[in-house]
Short mmCIF file of C-alpha atoms in Angstrom, two decimals:
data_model
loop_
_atom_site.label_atom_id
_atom_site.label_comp_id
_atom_site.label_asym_id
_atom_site.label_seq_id
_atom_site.Cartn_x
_atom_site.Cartn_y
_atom_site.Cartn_z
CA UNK P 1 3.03 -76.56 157.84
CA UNK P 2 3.10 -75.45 161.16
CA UNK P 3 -0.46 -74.03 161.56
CA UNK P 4 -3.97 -74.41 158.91
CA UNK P 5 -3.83 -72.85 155.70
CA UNK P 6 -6.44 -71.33 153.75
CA UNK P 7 -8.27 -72.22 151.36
CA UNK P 8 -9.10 -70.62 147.75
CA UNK P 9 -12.44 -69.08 147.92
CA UNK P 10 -14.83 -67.91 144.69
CA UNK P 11 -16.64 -65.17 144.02
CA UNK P 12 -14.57 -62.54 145.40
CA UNK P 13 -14.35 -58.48 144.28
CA UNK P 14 -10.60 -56.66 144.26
CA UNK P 15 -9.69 -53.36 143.21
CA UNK P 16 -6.38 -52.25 143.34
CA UNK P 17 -5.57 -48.78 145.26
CA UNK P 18 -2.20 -46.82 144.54
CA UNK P 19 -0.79 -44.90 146.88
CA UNK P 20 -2.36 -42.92 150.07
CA UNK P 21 -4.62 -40.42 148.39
CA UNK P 22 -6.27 -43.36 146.27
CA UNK P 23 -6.78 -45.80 149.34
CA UNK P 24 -7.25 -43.59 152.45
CA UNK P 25 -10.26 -41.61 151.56
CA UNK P 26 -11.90 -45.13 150.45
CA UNK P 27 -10.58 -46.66 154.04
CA UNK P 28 -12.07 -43.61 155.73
CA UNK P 29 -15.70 -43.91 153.82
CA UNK P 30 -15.68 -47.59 154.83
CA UNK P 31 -15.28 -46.03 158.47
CA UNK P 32 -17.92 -43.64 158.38
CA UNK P 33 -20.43 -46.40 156.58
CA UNK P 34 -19.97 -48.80 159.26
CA UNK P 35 -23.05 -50.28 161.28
CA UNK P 36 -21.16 -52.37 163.37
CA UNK P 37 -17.83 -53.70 162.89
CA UNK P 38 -14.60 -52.20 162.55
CA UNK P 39 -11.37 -53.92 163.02
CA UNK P 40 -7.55 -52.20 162.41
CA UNK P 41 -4.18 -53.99 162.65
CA UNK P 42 -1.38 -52.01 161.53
CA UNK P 43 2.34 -52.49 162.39
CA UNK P 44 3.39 -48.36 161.80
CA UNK P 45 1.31 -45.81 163.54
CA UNK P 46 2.37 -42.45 164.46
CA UNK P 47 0.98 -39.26 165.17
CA UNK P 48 0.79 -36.91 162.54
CA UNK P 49 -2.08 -35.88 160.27
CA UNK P 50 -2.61 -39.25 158.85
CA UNK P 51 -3.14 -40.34 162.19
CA UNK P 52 -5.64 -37.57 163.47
CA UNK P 53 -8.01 -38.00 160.42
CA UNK P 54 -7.85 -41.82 161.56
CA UNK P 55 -8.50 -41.17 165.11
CA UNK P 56 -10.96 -38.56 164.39
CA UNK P 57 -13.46 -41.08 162.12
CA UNK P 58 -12.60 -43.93 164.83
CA UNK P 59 -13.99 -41.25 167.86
CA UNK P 60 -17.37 -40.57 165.66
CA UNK P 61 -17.35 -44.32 164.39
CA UNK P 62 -17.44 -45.84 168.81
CA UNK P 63 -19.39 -42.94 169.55
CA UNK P 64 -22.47 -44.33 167.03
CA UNK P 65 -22.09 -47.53 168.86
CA UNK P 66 -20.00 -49.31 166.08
CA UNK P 67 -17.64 -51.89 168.09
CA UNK P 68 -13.92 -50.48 167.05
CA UNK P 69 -11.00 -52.49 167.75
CA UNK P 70 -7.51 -50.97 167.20
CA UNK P 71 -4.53 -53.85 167.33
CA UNK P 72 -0.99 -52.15 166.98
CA UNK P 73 2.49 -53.22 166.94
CA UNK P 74 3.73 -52.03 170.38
CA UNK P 75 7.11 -51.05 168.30
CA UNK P 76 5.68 -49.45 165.32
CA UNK P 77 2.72 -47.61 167.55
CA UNK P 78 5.94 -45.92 169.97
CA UNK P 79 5.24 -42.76 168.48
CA UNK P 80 1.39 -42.93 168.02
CA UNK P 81 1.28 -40.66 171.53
CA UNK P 82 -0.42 -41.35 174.73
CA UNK P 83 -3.15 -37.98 173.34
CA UNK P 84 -3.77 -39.91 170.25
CA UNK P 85 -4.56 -43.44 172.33
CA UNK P 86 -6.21 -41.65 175.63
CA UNK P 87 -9.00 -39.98 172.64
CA UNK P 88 -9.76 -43.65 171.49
CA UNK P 89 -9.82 -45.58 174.78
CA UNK P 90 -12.27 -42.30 175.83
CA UNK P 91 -14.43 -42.86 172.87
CA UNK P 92 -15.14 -46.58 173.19
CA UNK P 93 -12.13 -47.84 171.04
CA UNK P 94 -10.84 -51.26 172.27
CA UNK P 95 -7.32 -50.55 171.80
CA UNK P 96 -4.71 -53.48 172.00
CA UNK P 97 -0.75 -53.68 171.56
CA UNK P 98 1.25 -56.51 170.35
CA UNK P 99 4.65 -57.42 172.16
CA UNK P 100 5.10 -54.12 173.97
CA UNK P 101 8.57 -53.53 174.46
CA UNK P 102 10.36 -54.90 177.70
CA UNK P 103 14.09 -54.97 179.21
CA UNK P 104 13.22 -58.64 180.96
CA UNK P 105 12.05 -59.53 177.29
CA UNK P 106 15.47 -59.36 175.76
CA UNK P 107 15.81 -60.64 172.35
CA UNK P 108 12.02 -62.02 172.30
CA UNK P 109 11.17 -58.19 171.67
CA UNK P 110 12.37 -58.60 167.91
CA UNK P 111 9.20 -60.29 167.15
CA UNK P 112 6.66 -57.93 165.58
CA UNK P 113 3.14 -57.79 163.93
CA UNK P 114 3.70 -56.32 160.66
CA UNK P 115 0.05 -57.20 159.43
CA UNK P 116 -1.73 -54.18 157.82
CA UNK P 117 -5.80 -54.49 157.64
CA UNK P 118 -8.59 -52.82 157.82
CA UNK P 119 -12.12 -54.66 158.17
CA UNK P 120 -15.60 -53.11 157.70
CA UNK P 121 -18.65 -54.78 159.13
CA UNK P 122 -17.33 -58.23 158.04
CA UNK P 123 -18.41 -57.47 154.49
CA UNK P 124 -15.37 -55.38 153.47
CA UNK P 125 -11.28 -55.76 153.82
CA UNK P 126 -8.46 -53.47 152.75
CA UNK P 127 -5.05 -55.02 152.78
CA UNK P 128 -1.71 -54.47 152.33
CA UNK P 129 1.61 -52.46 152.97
CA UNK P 130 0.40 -49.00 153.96
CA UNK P 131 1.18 -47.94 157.77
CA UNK P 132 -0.93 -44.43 159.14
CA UNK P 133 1.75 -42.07 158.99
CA UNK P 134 2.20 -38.86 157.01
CA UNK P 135 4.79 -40.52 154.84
CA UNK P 136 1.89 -42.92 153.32
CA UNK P 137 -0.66 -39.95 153.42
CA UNK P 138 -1.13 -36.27 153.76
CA UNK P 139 -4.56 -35.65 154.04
CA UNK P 140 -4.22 -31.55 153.74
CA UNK P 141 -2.82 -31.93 150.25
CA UNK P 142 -3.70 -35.57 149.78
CA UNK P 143 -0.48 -36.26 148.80
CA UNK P 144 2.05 -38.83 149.51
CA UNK P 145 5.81 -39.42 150.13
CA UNK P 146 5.84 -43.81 149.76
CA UNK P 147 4.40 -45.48 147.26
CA UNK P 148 2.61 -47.97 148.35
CA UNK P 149 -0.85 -49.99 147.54
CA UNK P 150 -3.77 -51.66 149.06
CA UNK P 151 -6.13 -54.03 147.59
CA UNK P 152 -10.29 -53.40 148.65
CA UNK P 153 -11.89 -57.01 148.82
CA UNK P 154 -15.46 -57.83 148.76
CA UNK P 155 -16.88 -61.51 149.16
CA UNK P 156 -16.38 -64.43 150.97
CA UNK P 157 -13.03 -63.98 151.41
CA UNK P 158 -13.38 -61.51 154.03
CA UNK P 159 -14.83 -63.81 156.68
CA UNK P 160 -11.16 -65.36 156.04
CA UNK P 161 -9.13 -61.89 156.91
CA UNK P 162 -11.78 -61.87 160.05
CA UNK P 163 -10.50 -65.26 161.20
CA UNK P 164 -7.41 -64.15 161.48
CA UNK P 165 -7.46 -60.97 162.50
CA UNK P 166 -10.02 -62.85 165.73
CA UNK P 167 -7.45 -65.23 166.07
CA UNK P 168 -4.51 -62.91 166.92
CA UNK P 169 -6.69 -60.39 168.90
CA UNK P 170 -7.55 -63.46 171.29
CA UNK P 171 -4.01 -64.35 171.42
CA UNK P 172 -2.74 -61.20 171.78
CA UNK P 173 -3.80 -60.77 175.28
CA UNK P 174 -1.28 -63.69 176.11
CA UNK P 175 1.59 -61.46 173.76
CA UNK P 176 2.18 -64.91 171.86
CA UNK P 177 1.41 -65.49 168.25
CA UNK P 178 -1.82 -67.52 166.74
CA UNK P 179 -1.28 -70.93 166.52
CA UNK P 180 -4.61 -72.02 164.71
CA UNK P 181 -6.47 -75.30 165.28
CA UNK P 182 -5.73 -78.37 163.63
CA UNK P 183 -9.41 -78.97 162.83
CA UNK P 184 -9.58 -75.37 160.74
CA UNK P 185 -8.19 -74.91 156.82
CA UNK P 186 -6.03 -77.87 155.33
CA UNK P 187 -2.84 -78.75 156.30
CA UNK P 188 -1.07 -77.89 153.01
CA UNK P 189 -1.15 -75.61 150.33
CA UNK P 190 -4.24 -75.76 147.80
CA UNK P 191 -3.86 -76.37 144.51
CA UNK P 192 -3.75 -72.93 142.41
CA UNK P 193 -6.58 -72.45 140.50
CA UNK P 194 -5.68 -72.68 136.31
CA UNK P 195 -8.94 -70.57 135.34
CA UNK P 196 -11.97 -68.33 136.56
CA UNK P 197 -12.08 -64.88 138.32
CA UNK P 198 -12.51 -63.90 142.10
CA UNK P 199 -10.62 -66.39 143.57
CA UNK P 200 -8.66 -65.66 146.45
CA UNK P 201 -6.96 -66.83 149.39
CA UNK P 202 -5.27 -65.69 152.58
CA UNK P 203 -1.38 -66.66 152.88
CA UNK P 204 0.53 -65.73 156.08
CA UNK P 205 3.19 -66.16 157.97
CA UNK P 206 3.22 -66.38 162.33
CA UNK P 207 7.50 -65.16 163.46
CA UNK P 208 8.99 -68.87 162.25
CA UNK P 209 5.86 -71.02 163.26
CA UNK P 210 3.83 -71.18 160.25
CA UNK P 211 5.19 -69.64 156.63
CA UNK P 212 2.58 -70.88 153.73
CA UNK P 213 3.08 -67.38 152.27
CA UNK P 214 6.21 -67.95 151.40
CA UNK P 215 6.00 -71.96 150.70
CA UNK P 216 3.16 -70.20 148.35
CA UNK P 217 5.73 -68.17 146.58
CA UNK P 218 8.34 -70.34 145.90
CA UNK P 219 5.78 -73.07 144.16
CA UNK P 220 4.75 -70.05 142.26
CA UNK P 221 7.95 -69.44 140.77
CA UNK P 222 9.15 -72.55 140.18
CA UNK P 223 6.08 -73.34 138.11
CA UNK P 224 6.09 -70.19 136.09
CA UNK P 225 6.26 -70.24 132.49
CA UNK P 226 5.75 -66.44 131.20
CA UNK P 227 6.71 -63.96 134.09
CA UNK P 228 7.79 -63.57 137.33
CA UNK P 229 7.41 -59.44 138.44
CA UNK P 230 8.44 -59.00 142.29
CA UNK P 231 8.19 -55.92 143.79
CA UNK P 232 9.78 -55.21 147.56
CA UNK P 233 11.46 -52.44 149.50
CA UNK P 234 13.67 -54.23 151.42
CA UNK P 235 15.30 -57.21 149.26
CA UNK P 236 16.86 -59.73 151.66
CA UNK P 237 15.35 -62.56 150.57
CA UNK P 238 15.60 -66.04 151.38
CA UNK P 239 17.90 -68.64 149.96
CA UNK P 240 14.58 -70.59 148.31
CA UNK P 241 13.51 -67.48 146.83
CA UNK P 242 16.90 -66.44 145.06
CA UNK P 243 17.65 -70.60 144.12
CA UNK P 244 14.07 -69.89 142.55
CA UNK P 245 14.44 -66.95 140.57
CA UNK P 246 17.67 -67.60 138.95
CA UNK P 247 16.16 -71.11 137.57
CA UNK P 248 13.13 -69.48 136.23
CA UNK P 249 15.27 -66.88 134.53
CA UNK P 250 17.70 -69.57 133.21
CA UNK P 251 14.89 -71.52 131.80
CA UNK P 252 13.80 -68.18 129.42
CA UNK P 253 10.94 -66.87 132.16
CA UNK P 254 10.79 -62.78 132.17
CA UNK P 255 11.88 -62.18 135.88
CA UNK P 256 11.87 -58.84 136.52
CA UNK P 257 12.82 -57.03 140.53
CA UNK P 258 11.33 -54.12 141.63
CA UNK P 259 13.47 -52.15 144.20
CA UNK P 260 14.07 -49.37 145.97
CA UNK P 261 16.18 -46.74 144.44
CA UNK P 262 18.24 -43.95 146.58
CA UNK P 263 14.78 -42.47 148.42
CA UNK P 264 15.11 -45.43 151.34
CA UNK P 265 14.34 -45.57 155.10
CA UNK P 266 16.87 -47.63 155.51
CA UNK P 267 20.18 -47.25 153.71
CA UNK P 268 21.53 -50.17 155.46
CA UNK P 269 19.14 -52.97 153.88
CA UNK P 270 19.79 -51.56 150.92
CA UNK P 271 23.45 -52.01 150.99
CA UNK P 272 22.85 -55.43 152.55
CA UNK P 273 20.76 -56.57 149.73
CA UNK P 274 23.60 -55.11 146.88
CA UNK P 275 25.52 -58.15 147.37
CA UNK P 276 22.76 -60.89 145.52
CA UNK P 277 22.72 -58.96 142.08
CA UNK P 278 25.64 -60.07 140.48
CA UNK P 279 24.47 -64.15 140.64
CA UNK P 280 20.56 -62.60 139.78
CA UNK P 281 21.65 -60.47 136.89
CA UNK P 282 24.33 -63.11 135.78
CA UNK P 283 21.33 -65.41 135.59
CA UNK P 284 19.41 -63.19 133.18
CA UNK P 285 16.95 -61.77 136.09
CA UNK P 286 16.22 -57.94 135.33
CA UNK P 287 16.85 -55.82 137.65
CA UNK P 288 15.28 -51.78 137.97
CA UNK P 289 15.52 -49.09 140.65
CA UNK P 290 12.60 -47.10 141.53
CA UNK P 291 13.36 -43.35 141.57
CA UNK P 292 10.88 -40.80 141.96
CA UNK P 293 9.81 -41.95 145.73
CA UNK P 294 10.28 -44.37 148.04
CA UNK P 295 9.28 -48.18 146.83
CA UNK P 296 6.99 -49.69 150.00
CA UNK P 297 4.94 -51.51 148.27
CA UNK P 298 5.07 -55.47 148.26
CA UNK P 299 3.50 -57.15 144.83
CA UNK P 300 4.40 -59.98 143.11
CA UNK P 301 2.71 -61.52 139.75
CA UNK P 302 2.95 -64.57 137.98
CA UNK P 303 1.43 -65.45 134.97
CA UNK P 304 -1.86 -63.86 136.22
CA UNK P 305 -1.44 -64.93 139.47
CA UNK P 306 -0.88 -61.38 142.45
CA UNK P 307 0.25 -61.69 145.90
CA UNK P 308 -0.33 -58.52 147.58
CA UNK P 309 0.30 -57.64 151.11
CA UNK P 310 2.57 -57.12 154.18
CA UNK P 311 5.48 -59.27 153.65
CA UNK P 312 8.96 -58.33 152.08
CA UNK P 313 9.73 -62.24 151.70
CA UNK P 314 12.92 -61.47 153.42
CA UNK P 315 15.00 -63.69 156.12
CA UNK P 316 14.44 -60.87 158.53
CA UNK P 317 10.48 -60.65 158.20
CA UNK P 318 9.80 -64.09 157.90
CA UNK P 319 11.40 -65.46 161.26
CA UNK P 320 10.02 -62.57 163.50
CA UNK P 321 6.83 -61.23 161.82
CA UNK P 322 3.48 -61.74 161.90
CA UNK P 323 2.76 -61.13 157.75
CA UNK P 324 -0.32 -61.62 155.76
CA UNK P 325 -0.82 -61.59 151.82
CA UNK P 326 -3.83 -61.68 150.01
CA UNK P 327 -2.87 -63.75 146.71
CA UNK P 328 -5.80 -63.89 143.71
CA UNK P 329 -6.48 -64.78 140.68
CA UNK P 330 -8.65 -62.66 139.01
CA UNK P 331 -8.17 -61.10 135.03
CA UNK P 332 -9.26 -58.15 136.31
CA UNK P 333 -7.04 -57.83 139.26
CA UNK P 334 -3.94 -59.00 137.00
CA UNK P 335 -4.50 -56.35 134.51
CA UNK P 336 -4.20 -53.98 137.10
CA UNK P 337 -1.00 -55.47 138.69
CA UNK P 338 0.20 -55.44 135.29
CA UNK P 339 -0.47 -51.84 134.09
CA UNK P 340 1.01 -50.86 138.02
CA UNK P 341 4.62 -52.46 137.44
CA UNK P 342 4.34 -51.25 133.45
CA UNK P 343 4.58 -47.66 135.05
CA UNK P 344 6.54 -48.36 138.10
CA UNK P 345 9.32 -50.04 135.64
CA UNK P 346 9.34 -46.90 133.25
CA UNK P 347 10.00 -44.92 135.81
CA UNK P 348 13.13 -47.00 137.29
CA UNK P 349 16.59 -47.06 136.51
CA UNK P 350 17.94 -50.34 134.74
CA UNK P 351 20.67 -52.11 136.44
CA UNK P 352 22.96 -54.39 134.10
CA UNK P 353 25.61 -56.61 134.94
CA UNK P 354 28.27 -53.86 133.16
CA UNK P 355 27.01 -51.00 135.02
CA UNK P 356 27.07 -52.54 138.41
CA UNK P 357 30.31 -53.92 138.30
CA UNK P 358 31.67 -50.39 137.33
CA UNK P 359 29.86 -48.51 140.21
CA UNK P 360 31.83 -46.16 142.52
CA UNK P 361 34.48 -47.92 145.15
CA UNK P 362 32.64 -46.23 148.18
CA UNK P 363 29.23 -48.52 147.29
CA UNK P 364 31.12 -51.04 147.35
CA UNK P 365 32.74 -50.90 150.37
CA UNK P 366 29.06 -50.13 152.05
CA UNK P 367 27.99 -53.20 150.47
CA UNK P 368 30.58 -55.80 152.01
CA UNK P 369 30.40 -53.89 155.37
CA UNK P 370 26.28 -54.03 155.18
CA UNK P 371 26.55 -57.31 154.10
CA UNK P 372 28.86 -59.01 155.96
CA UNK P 373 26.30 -57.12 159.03
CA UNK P 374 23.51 -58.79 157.86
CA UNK P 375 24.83 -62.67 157.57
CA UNK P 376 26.26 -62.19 160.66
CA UNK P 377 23.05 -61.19 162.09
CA UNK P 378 20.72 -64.05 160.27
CA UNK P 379 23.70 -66.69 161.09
CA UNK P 380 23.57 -65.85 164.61
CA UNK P 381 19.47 -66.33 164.97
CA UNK P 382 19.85 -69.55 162.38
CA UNK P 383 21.95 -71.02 165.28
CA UNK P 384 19.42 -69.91 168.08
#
């Protein structure tokens, strides 16, 4: 490993939160409960009503002498407007930006913090895949567009999401990721725990320098023996993680993908990520479409033990991101992972080997020209 990893910690709460009007109210009560602390990182931030109601409870949150520090993608925050960041900078708000864009930057402006946290008072974190944009939430209607989820933690844990969320606001001020101390964490990946409840651990990943989270993975599914359920927008994985999931289906394990349907930001990934289901489905993995919105979220569980979080355990992500997972195991936690992808898979289309190789000539042609875009692209960077 390049950096520390963490290590399992006990006695931990999680509840999982589905979709914007589920976690934002409970992300705006932690706000508005806050004595002291309050710490965001988010990659996507733009203006919108999301964003106001956010703003607004930051303003009254500085204002009662709570310490409220705002670190945003420089990218992701372009269209969070100069309004919305003049209000917090007036109000108290330390407000910080990772890798603004720059011309004299060049190609070192692909790296990006795609983290999504929010800490409370160092007793309380919410992570996961959400951004503050009126896609994940609209507060008027408390509705949403995405489906995503968050995961509320309570315990020890949290003083482990504080590290690094310290950690990168310290380096941030330099623009370069954290590179952590030999003498904190171990310098490989615990042992997962076979029993108990509350147990969690922080896995991430620093653009190429450190990637436990998805070492973590991998060593997950090669050791399954039930199921391996994935869920991810954007499916571009690595070589490791496809090797991985086409043993575990060829030695009888339930492996099941959970992908984005039609409803996409981007068309293009999509496309890319067409060409790796014939070998997957050839291989027994199952394959379903998500249809009624678009599929944000990022989940994976195996045989009781969740990974939930920011990363898409693509090539893309894990050379240039900053990414951060929460994985657990905890019954109670599982069974609601479980019952999540239970209704997320009913609501999918199916996609067998048959059907895809009778779909329409113009998807195919997208797919070769997507994909032949997107090896280009990753061999070009593997040679840099």
């Amino acid at each position: 490993m390049a950096g520390a990893v963490f290590p399992w910690r006990s006695a931990n709460q999680f509840e999982l939160l589905i979709d914007g009007p589920a976690f934002f109210p409970r992300m705006l009560a932690a706000i508005d409960q806050a004595h002291a602390h309050i710490d965001l990182e988010f990659y996507l931030v733009e203006a919108g009503n999301c964003a106001e109601t956010i703003v607004h409870a930051l303003e009254h949150a500085a204002r009662r002498e709570v310490r409220v520090r705002c670190l945003f993608d420089g990218y992701g925050s372009l269209a969070f407007t100069s309004d919305l960041r003049r209000r917090l900078t007036e109000a108290g708000v330390e407000l910080r930006f990772y890798n603004p864009l720059s011309w004299r930057r060049g190609l070192n402006n692909l790296y990006r913090d795609h983290r999504k946290l929010l800490l409370v008072d160092q007793q309380l974190a919410v992570v996961g895949g959400t951004g503050v944009t009126d896609e994940f939430w609209q507060p008027l209607g408390n509705t949403c567009d995405w489906h995503e989820v968050m995961v509320e933690i309570q315990g020890p844990l949290v003083q482990d999401w504080q590290m690094l969320f310290e950690r990168q606001w310290r380096a941030n001020i330099s623009r370069k990721a954290w590179k952590p101390a030999r003498h904190f964490g171990l310098v490989r990946l615990p042992r997962v725990p076979e029993k108990g409840e509350g147990m969690g651990r922080v896995a991430y990943a620093d653009a190429h320098q450190h990637r436990d989270i998805v070492h973590s993975l991998v060593r997950a599914i090669n050791s399954a023996k039930q199921n391996i359920w994935l869920a991810t927008p954007y499916f571009l994985p690595t070589w490791s993680v496809r090797r991985s999931l086409r043993r575990a289906a060829n030695r009888g394990v339930d492996v099941r993908l959970l992908l984005t349907g039609p409803r996409t930001d981007h068309p293009s990934v999509r496309y890319a990520g067409h060409r790796y289901y014939p070998r997957l489905l050839k291989s027994g993995v199952q394959i379903f479409e998500y249809q009624p919105r678009f599929l944000h979220l990022k989940m994976v569980l195996i045989d009781g033990w969740t990974s939930i979080g920011s990363c898409n355990f693509d090539h893309w992500n894990l050379r240039f991101n900053l990414e951060a997972n929460l994985e657990a195991f905890d019954p109670a936690l599982t069974q609601a992972v479980t019952a999540s992808f239970i209704a997320d898979f009913a609501q999918s289309q199916p996609i067998s080997l048959q059907t895809w190789q009778s779909r329409p000539l113009w998807g195919r042609v997208k797919q070769r020209i997507w994909g032949w875009v997107d090896r280009l692209v990753v061999n070009y960077f593997g040679r840099r």
